[in-house]
Amino acid sequence: MSKLSDKIWFTRKARIQASERLLMNNQHAQFTLILYSLVNVALSIYMLKESNPVGRNSDITLTIISVCILVLSLFISNIDFKGRAEKLKKNYLSLHELYEKSELPNADESQINSEYIKLLSDSENHKTIDDKFFRVTNYKSLSSRKPTIPDFIEVIFYTFIRKLLIISIYTAPFALLIFNK
C-alpha cells in the first residue's frame, strides 16, 4: 500500500466514522425532542386536573420544558445531522473509488493526489476523534497508524463523556420535575 493510498484509506474510514456519529446524533436528537414533547404534553394534561402536580412552580416548569423544546428543535434543524451525514457518505464512497484507483499498478500518483485534495474540499472534514475512534476500535486489523496509549485514553474519555451527556439530556426533564417539588 503506497503512502497516498494509505492516506486515502484512513481518510475514508474516518469519514465513515464521522457519518455514523452524525447519524447517531440525529437519532438522539429526534428521540430527545420526542421525549421532551411527551413529558410536556403529559404534564400539560395532568395540570388540567391537578393545578400543581410538581410543586407550586408547575407552570414555570412547563414553560421551561416548552422553551427547551422550541430551542432544541431550532438548534437541531439548523445542525442538519442527517444531511451532513449523507454528504460525508457520498464523499467516502468517492474516496473508496479513488482508493481503488490508487491501488492499480499503473496509477498516476499526481492525478490521484489532485483528486484526493478535491475530495477533501468537497465535504466537511471529519473530527480528529473520528479518526482515533476508528483506529482504536479496529487496532487489531491495522497494519499502519496503530493507535497510541494516549489515543486509547482519549477515545475512552470521549465515549464516557458522550454517554454521560446523552444520559443527562434524556433525564433532564425528569430531573426538573423531581427537583421542582
PDB file of N, CA, C and O in Angstrom, residues 112-167:
ATOM      1  N   ILE A 112      -3.999  11.256  -8.821  1.00  0.00           N
ATOM      2  CA  ILE A 112      -4.736  10.742  -7.665  1.00  0.00           C
ATOM      3  C   ILE A 112      -4.640  11.720  -6.502  1.00  0.00           C
ATOM      4  O   ILE A 112      -5.628  11.983  -5.818  1.00  0.00           O
ATOM      5  N   ASN A 113      -3.476  12.296  -6.307  1.00  0.00           N
ATOM      6  CA  ASN A 113      -3.310  13.291  -5.244  1.00  0.00           C
ATOM      7  C   ASN A 113      -4.195  14.509  -5.501  1.00  0.00           C
ATOM      8  O   ASN A 113      -4.816  15.041  -4.570  1.00  0.00           O
ATOM      9  N   SER A 114      -4.279  14.948  -6.750  1.00  0.00           N
ATOM     10  CA  SER A 114      -5.159  16.083  -7.104  1.00  0.00           C
ATOM     11  C   SER A 114      -6.615  15.745  -6.815  1.00  0.00           C
ATOM     12  O   SER A 114      -7.357  16.572  -6.266  1.00  0.00           O
ATOM     13  N   GLU A 115      -7.034  14.547  -7.208  1.00  0.00           N
ATOM     14  CA  GLU A 115      -8.411  14.119  -6.942  1.00  0.00           C
ATOM     15  C   GLU A 115      -8.665  14.011  -5.436  1.00  0.00           C
ATOM     16  O   GLU A 115      -9.744  14.358  -4.954  1.00  0.00           O
ATOM     17  N   TYR A 116      -7.668  13.530  -4.718  1.00  0.00           N
ATOM     18  CA  TYR A 116      -7.784  13.400  -3.261  1.00  0.00           C
ATOM     19  C   TYR A 116      -7.988  14.768  -2.616  1.00  0.00           C
ATOM     20  O   TYR A 116      -8.886  14.953  -1.789  1.00  0.00           O
ATOM     21  N   ILE A 117      -7.190  15.727  -3.023  1.00  0.00           N
ATOM     22  CA  ILE A 117      -7.321  17.087  -2.480  1.00  0.00           C
ATOM     23  C   ILE A 117      -8.688  17.664  -2.814  1.00  0.00           C
ATOM     24  O   ILE A 117      -9.327  18.304  -1.980  1.00  0.00           O
ATOM     25  N   LYS A 118      -9.180  17.416  -4.024  1.00  0.00           N
ATOM     26  CA  LYS A 118     -10.511  17.900  -4.407  1.00  0.00           C
ATOM     27  C   LYS A 118     -11.589  17.244  -3.536  1.00  0.00           C
ATOM     28  O   LYS A 118     -12.500  17.913  -3.046  1.00  0.00           O
ATOM     29  N   LEU A 119     -11.465  15.949  -3.323  1.00  0.00           N
ATOM     30  CA  LEU A 119     -12.450  15.253  -2.486  1.00  0.00           C
ATOM     31  C   LEU A 119     -12.407  15.745  -1.045  1.00  0.00           C
ATOM     32  O   LEU A 119     -13.444  15.813  -0.380  1.00  0.00           O
ATOM     33  N   LEU A 120     -11.228  16.083  -0.569  1.00  0.00           N
ATOM     34  CA  LEU A 120     -11.124  16.622   0.785  1.00  0.00           C
ATOM     35  C   LEU A 120     -11.902  17.929   0.905  1.00  0.00           C
ATOM     36  O   LEU A 120     -12.538  18.193   1.927  1.00  0.00           O
ATOM     37  N   SER A 121     -11.883  18.725  -0.132  1.00  0.00           N
ATOM     38  CA  SER A 121     -12.573  20.025  -0.080  1.00  0.00           C
ATOM     39  C   SER A 121     -14.058  19.914  -0.423  1.00  0.00           C
ATOM     40  O   SER A 121     -14.805  20.863  -0.207  1.00  0.00           O
ATOM     41  N   ASP A 122     -14.500  18.778  -0.950  1.00  0.00           N
ATOM     42  CA  ASP A 122     -15.911  18.605  -1.324  1.00  0.00           C
ATOM     43  C   ASP A 122     -16.822  18.337  -0.134  1.00  0.00           C
ATOM     44  O   ASP A 122     -18.039  18.343  -0.279  1.00  0.00           O
ATOM     45  N   SER A 123     -16.250  18.077   1.005  1.00  0.00           N
ATOM     46  CA  SER A 123     -17.045  17.679   2.165  1.00  0.00           C
ATOM     47  C   SER A 123     -16.467  18.322   3.411  1.00  0.00           C
ATOM     48  O   SER A 123     -15.293  18.691   3.436  1.00  0.00           O
ATOM     49  N   GLU A 124     -17.309  18.431   4.442  1.00  0.00           N
ATOM     50  CA  GLU A 124     -16.757  18.883   5.714  1.00  0.00           C
ATOM     51  C   GLU A 124     -15.749  17.842   6.185  1.00  0.00           C
ATOM     52  O   GLU A 124     -15.849  16.662   5.834  1.00  0.00           O
ATOM     53  N   ASN A 125     -14.797  18.281   6.941  1.00  0.00           N
ATOM     54  CA  ASN A 125     -13.783  17.360   7.429  1.00  0.00           C
ATOM     55  C   ASN A 125     -14.323  16.578   8.623  1.00  0.00           C
ATOM     56  O   ASN A 125     -15.182  17.072   9.347  1.00  0.00           O
ATOM     57  N   HIS A 126     -13.830  15.386   8.780  1.00  0.00           N
ATOM     58  CA  HIS A 126     -14.155  14.614   9.974  1.00  0.00           C
ATOM     59  C   HIS A 126     -13.401  15.231  11.146  1.00  0.00           C
ATOM     60  O   HIS A 126     -12.452  15.991  10.966  1.00  0.00           O
ATOM     61  N   LYS A 127     -13.830  14.892  12.351  1.00  0.00           N
ATOM     62  CA  LYS A 127     -13.110  15.353  13.532  1.00  0.00           C
ATOM     63  C   LYS A 127     -11.956  14.389  13.808  1.00  0.00           C
ATOM     64  O   LYS A 127     -12.006  13.222  13.423  1.00  0.00           O
ATOM     65  N   THR A 128     -10.967  14.885  14.493  1.00  0.00           N
ATOM     66  CA  THR A 128      -9.819  14.046  14.850  1.00  0.00           C
ATOM     67  C   THR A 128     -10.265  12.822  15.640  1.00  0.00           C
ATOM     68  O   THR A 128      -9.734  11.727  15.458  1.00  0.00           O
ATOM     69  N   ILE A 129     -11.283  13.005  16.484  1.00  0.00           N
ATOM     70  CA  ILE A 129     -11.769  11.881  17.298  1.00  0.00           C
ATOM     71  C   ILE A 129     -12.360  10.775  16.420  1.00  0.00           C
ATOM     72  O   ILE A 129     -12.317   9.602  16.790  1.00  0.00           O
ATOM     73  N   ASP A 130     -12.900  11.121  15.252  1.00  0.00           N
ATOM     74  CA  ASP A 130     -13.436  10.098  14.351  1.00  0.00           C
ATOM     75  C   ASP A 130     -12.314   9.181  13.873  1.00  0.00           C
ATOM     76  O   ASP A 130     -12.474   7.957  13.839  1.00  0.00           O
ATOM     77  N   ASP A 131     -11.189   9.786  13.513  1.00  0.00           N
ATOM     78  CA  ASP A 131     -10.030   9.001  13.083  1.00  0.00           C
ATOM     79  C   ASP A 131      -9.512   8.136  14.233  1.00  0.00           C
ATOM     80  O   ASP A 131      -9.289   6.940  14.074  1.00  0.00           O
ATOM     81  N   LYS A 132      -9.369   8.741  15.401  1.00  0.00           N
ATOM     82  CA  LYS A 132      -8.858   7.994  16.559  1.00  0.00           C
ATOM     83  C   LYS A 132      -9.824   6.891  16.971  1.00  0.00           C
ATOM     84  O   LYS A 132      -9.404   5.784  17.311  1.00  0.00           O
ATOM     85  N   PHE A 133     -11.122   7.190  16.949  1.00  0.00           N
ATOM     86  CA  PHE A 133     -12.122   6.197  17.336  1.00  0.00           C
ATOM     87  C   PHE A 133     -12.041   4.988  16.404  1.00  0.00           C
ATOM     88  O   PHE A 133     -12.054   3.839  16.860  1.00  0.00           O
ATOM     89  N   PHE A 134     -11.950   5.247  15.097  1.00  0.00           N
ATOM     90  CA  PHE A 134     -11.828   4.135  14.151  1.00  0.00           C
ATOM     91  C   PHE A 134     -10.564   3.321  14.430  1.00  0.00           C
ATOM     92  O   PHE A 134     -10.605   2.097  14.487  1.00  0.00           O
ATOM     93  N   ARG A 135      -9.440   4.005  14.607  1.00  0.00           N
ATOM     94  CA  ARG A 135      -8.181   3.294  14.801  1.00  0.00           C
ATOM     95  C   ARG A 135      -8.167   2.511  16.104  1.00  0.00           C
ATOM     96  O   ARG A 135      -7.668   1.382  16.153  1.00  0.00           O
ATOM     97  N   VAL A 136      -8.753   3.071  17.166  1.00  0.00           N
ATOM     98  CA  VAL A 136      -8.796   2.375  18.456  1.00  0.00           C
ATOM     99  C   VAL A 136      -9.710   1.159  18.387  1.00  0.00           C
ATOM    100  O   VAL A 136      -9.366   0.084  18.875  1.00  0.00           O
ATOM    101  N   THR A 137     -10.876   1.329  17.782  1.00  0.00           N
ATOM    102  CA  THR A 137     -11.831   0.217  17.743  1.00  0.00           C
ATOM    103  C   THR A 137     -11.447  -0.861  16.727  1.00  0.00           C
ATOM    104  O   THR A 137     -12.022  -1.945  16.735  1.00  0.00           O
ATOM    105  N   ASN A 138     -10.483  -0.569  15.857  1.00  0.00           N
ATOM    106  CA  ASN A 138     -10.045  -1.548  14.858  1.00  0.00           C
ATOM    107  C   ASN A 138      -8.540  -1.800  14.916  1.00  0.00           C
ATOM    108  O   ASN A 138      -7.943  -2.218  13.934  1.00  0.00           O
ATOM    109  N   TYR A 139      -7.938  -1.549  16.069  1.00  0.00           N
ATOM    110  CA  TYR A 139      -6.477  -1.596  16.179  1.00  0.00           C
ATOM    111  C   TYR A 139      -5.882  -2.945  15.800  1.00  0.00           C
ATOM    112  O   TYR A 139      -4.771  -3.014  15.288  1.00  0.00           O
ATOM    113  N   LYS A 140      -6.603  -4.037  16.013  1.00  0.00           N
ATOM    114  CA  LYS A 140      -6.045  -5.364  15.731  1.00  0.00           C
ATOM    115  C   LYS A 140      -5.843  -5.605  14.234  1.00  0.00           C
ATOM    116  O   LYS A 140      -4.952  -6.342  13.846  1.00  0.00           O
ATOM    117  N   SER A 141      -6.690  -4.967  13.406  1.00  0.00           N
ATOM    118  CA  SER A 141      -6.603  -5.221  11.966  1.00  0.00           C
ATOM    119  C   SER A 141      -5.751  -4.199  11.216  1.00  0.00           C
ATOM    120  O   SER A 141      -5.591  -4.303  10.003  1.00  0.00           O
ATOM    121  N   LEU A 142      -5.194  -3.244  11.915  1.00  0.00           N
ATOM    122  CA  LEU A 142      -4.403  -2.201  11.248  1.00  0.00           C
ATOM    123  C   LEU A 142      -2.963  -2.655  11.036  1.00  0.00           C
ATOM    124  O   LEU A 142      -2.355  -3.256  11.910  1.00  0.00           O
ATOM    125  N   SER A 143      -2.434  -2.302   9.861  1.00  0.00           N
ATOM    126  CA  SER A 143      -1.016  -2.584   9.597  1.00  0.00           C
ATOM    127  C   SER A 143      -0.164  -1.320   9.712  1.00  0.00           C
ATOM    128  O   SER A 143       1.050  -1.391   9.759  1.00  0.00           O
ATOM    129  N   SER A 144      -0.823  -0.170   9.749  1.00  0.00           N
ATOM    130  CA  SER A 144      -0.105   1.097   9.949  1.00  0.00           C
ATOM    131  C   SER A 144      -0.977   2.021  10.790  1.00  0.00           C
ATOM    132  O   SER A 144      -2.156   1.748  11.010  1.00  0.00           O
ATOM    133  N   ARG A 145      -0.378   3.106  11.267  1.00  0.00           N
ATOM    134  CA  ARG A 145      -1.077   4.109  12.085  1.00  0.00           C
ATOM    135  C   ARG A 145      -1.792   3.481  13.278  1.00  0.00           C
ATOM    136  O   ARG A 145      -2.922   3.821  13.588  1.00  0.00           O
ATOM    137  N   LYS A 146      -1.120   2.570  13.910  1.00  0.00           N
ATOM    138  CA  LYS A 146      -1.695   1.945  15.115  1.00  0.00           C
ATOM    139  C   LYS A 146      -1.891   3.016  16.185  1.00  0.00           C
ATOM    140  O   LYS A 146      -1.061   3.920  16.322  1.00  0.00           O
ATOM    141  N   PRO A 147      -2.983   2.930  16.934  1.00  0.00           N
ATOM    142  CA  PRO A 147      -3.229   3.948  17.967  1.00  0.00           C
ATOM    143  C   PRO A 147      -2.244   3.825  19.127  1.00  0.00           C
ATOM    144  O   PRO A 147      -1.764   2.740  19.443  1.00  0.00           O
ATOM    145  N   THR A 148      -1.982   4.973  19.725  1.00  0.00           N
ATOM    146  CA  THR A 148      -1.084   5.029  20.878  1.00  0.00           C
ATOM    147  C   THR A 148      -1.913   4.903  22.163  1.00  0.00           C
ATOM    148  O   THR A 148      -3.146   4.979  22.117  1.00  0.00           O
ATOM    149  N   ILE A 149      -1.245   4.749  23.274  1.00  0.00           N
ATOM    150  CA  ILE A 149      -1.925   4.694  24.575  1.00  0.00           C
ATOM    151  C   ILE A 149      -2.738   5.976  24.803  1.00  0.00           C
ATOM    152  O   ILE A 149      -3.906   5.896  25.202  1.00  0.00           O
ATOM    153  N   PRO A 150      -2.166   7.170  24.525  1.00  0.00           N
ATOM    154  CA  PRO A 150      -2.992   8.378  24.672  1.00  0.00           C
ATOM    155  C   PRO A 150      -4.242   8.382  23.768  1.00  0.00           C
ATOM    156  O   PRO A 150      -5.286   8.909  24.156  1.00  0.00           O
ATOM    157  N   ASP A 151      -4.132   7.775  22.575  1.00  0.00           N
ATOM    158  CA  ASP A 151      -5.308   7.666  21.705  1.00  0.00           C
ATOM    159  C   ASP A 151      -6.389   6.819  22.381  1.00  0.00           C
ATOM    160  O   ASP A 151      -7.574   7.174  22.363  1.00  0.00           O
ATOM    161  N   PHE A 152      -5.984   5.688  22.962  1.00  0.00           N
ATOM    162  CA  PHE A 152      -6.932   4.828  23.671  1.00  0.00           C
ATOM    163  C   PHE A 152      -7.592   5.600  24.815  1.00  0.00           C
ATOM    164  O   PHE A 152      -8.811   5.540  24.985  1.00  0.00           O
ATOM    165  N   ILE A 153      -6.798   6.312  25.581  1.00  0.00           N
ATOM    166  CA  ILE A 153      -7.326   7.076  26.720  1.00  0.00           C
ATOM    167  C   ILE A 153      -8.302   8.141  26.245  1.00  0.00           C
ATOM    168  O   ILE A 153      -9.379   8.310  26.815  1.00  0.00           O
ATOM    169  N   GLU A 154      -7.924   8.855  25.172  1.00  0.00           N
ATOM    170  CA  GLU A 154      -8.806   9.903  24.641  1.00  0.00           C
ATOM    171  C   GLU A 154     -10.133   9.332  24.151  1.00  0.00           C
ATOM    172  O   GLU A 154     -11.202   9.902  24.401  1.00  0.00           O
ATOM    173  N   VAL A 155     -10.098   8.213  23.465  1.00  0.00           N
ATOM    174  CA  VAL A 155     -11.326   7.596  22.953  1.00  0.00           C
ATOM    175  C   VAL A 155     -12.201   7.099  24.110  1.00  0.00           C
ATOM    176  O   VAL A 155     -13.421   7.270  24.088  1.00  0.00           O
ATOM    177  N   ILE A 156     -11.595   6.505  25.110  1.00  0.00           N
ATOM    178  CA  ILE A 156     -12.358   6.046  26.280  1.00  0.00           C
ATOM    179  C   ILE A 156     -12.999   7.240  26.984  1.00  0.00           C
ATOM    180  O   ILE A 156     -14.186   7.211  27.327  1.00  0.00           O
ATOM    181  N   PHE A 157     -12.224   8.296  27.178  1.00  0.00           N
ATOM    182  CA  PHE A 157     -12.743   9.515  27.818  1.00  0.00           C
ATOM    183  C   PHE A 157     -13.869  10.132  26.972  1.00  0.00           C
ATOM    184  O   PHE A 157     -14.912  10.503  27.499  1.00  0.00           O
ATOM    185  N   TYR A 158     -13.660  10.222  25.661  1.00  0.00           N
ATOM    186  CA  TYR A 158     -14.675  10.754  24.743  1.00  0.00           C
ATOM    187  C   TYR A 158     -15.966   9.936  24.835  1.00  0.00           C
ATOM    188  O   TYR A 158     -17.059  10.494  24.938  1.00  0.00           O
ATOM    189  N   THR A 159     -15.831   8.620  24.803  1.00  0.00           N
ATOM    190  CA  THR A 159     -17.001   7.741  24.863  1.00  0.00           C
ATOM    191  C   THR A 159     -17.733   7.912  26.189  1.00  0.00           C
ATOM    192  O   THR A 159     -18.967   7.994  26.218  1.00  0.00           O
ATOM    193  N   PHE A 160     -16.993   7.988  27.284  1.00  0.00           N
ATOM    194  CA  PHE A 160     -17.598   8.170  28.606  1.00  0.00           C
ATOM    195  C   PHE A 160     -18.349   9.497  28.685  1.00  0.00           C
ATOM    196  O   PHE A 160     -19.500   9.547  29.113  1.00  0.00           O
ATOM    197  N   ILE A 161     -17.703  10.580  28.268  1.00  0.00           N
ATOM    198  CA  ILE A 161     -18.332  11.913  28.327  1.00  0.00           C
ATOM    199  C   ILE A 161     -19.550  11.958  27.412  1.00  0.00           C
ATOM    200  O   ILE A 161     -20.594  12.514  27.777  1.00  0.00           O
ATOM    201  N   ARG A 162     -19.450  11.377  26.240  1.00  0.00           N
ATOM    202  CA  ARG A 162     -20.583  11.351  25.291  1.00  0.00           C
ATOM    203  C   ARG A 162     -21.784  10.626  25.907  1.00  0.00           C
ATOM    204  O   ARG A 162     -22.904  11.109  25.856  1.00  0.00           O
ATOM    205  N   LYS A 163     -21.533   9.462  26.499  1.00  0.00           N
ATOM    206  CA  LYS A 163     -22.628   8.700  27.116  1.00  0.00           C
ATOM    207  C   LYS A 163     -23.210   9.455  28.306  1.00  0.00           C
ATOM    208  O   LYS A 163     -24.424   9.483  28.492  1.00  0.00           O
ATOM    209  N   LEU A 164     -22.361  10.080  29.088  1.00  0.00           N
ATOM    210  CA  LEU A 164     -22.818  10.871  30.226  1.00  0.00           C
ATOM    211  C   LEU A 164     -23.684  12.046  29.762  1.00  0.00           C
ATOM    212  O   LEU A 164     -24.738  12.322  30.354  1.00  0.00           O
ATOM    213  N   LEU A 165     -23.264  12.695  28.703  1.00  0.00           N
ATOM    214  CA  LEU A 165     -24.034  13.807  28.151  1.00  0.00           C
ATOM    215  C   LEU A 165     -25.390  13.341  27.627  1.00  0.00           C
ATOM    216  O   LEU A 165     -26.418  13.981  27.888  1.00  0.00           O
ATOM    217  N   ILE A 166     -25.418  12.231  26.933  1.00  0.00           N
ATOM    218  CA  ILE A 166     -26.678  11.695  26.394  1.00  0.00           C
ATOM    219  C   ILE A 166     -27.627  11.333  27.529  1.00  0.00           C
ATOM    220  O   ILE A 166     -28.812  11.679  27.492  1.00  0.00           O
ATOM    221  N   ILE A 167     -27.110  10.667  28.557  1.00  0.00           N
ATOM    222  CA  ILE A 167     -27.950  10.322  29.715  1.00  0.00           C
ATOM    223  C   ILE A 167     -28.477  11.588  30.378  1.00  0.00           C
ATOM    224  O   ILE A 167     -29.657  11.668  30.752  1.00  0.00           O
TER     225      ILE A 167
END
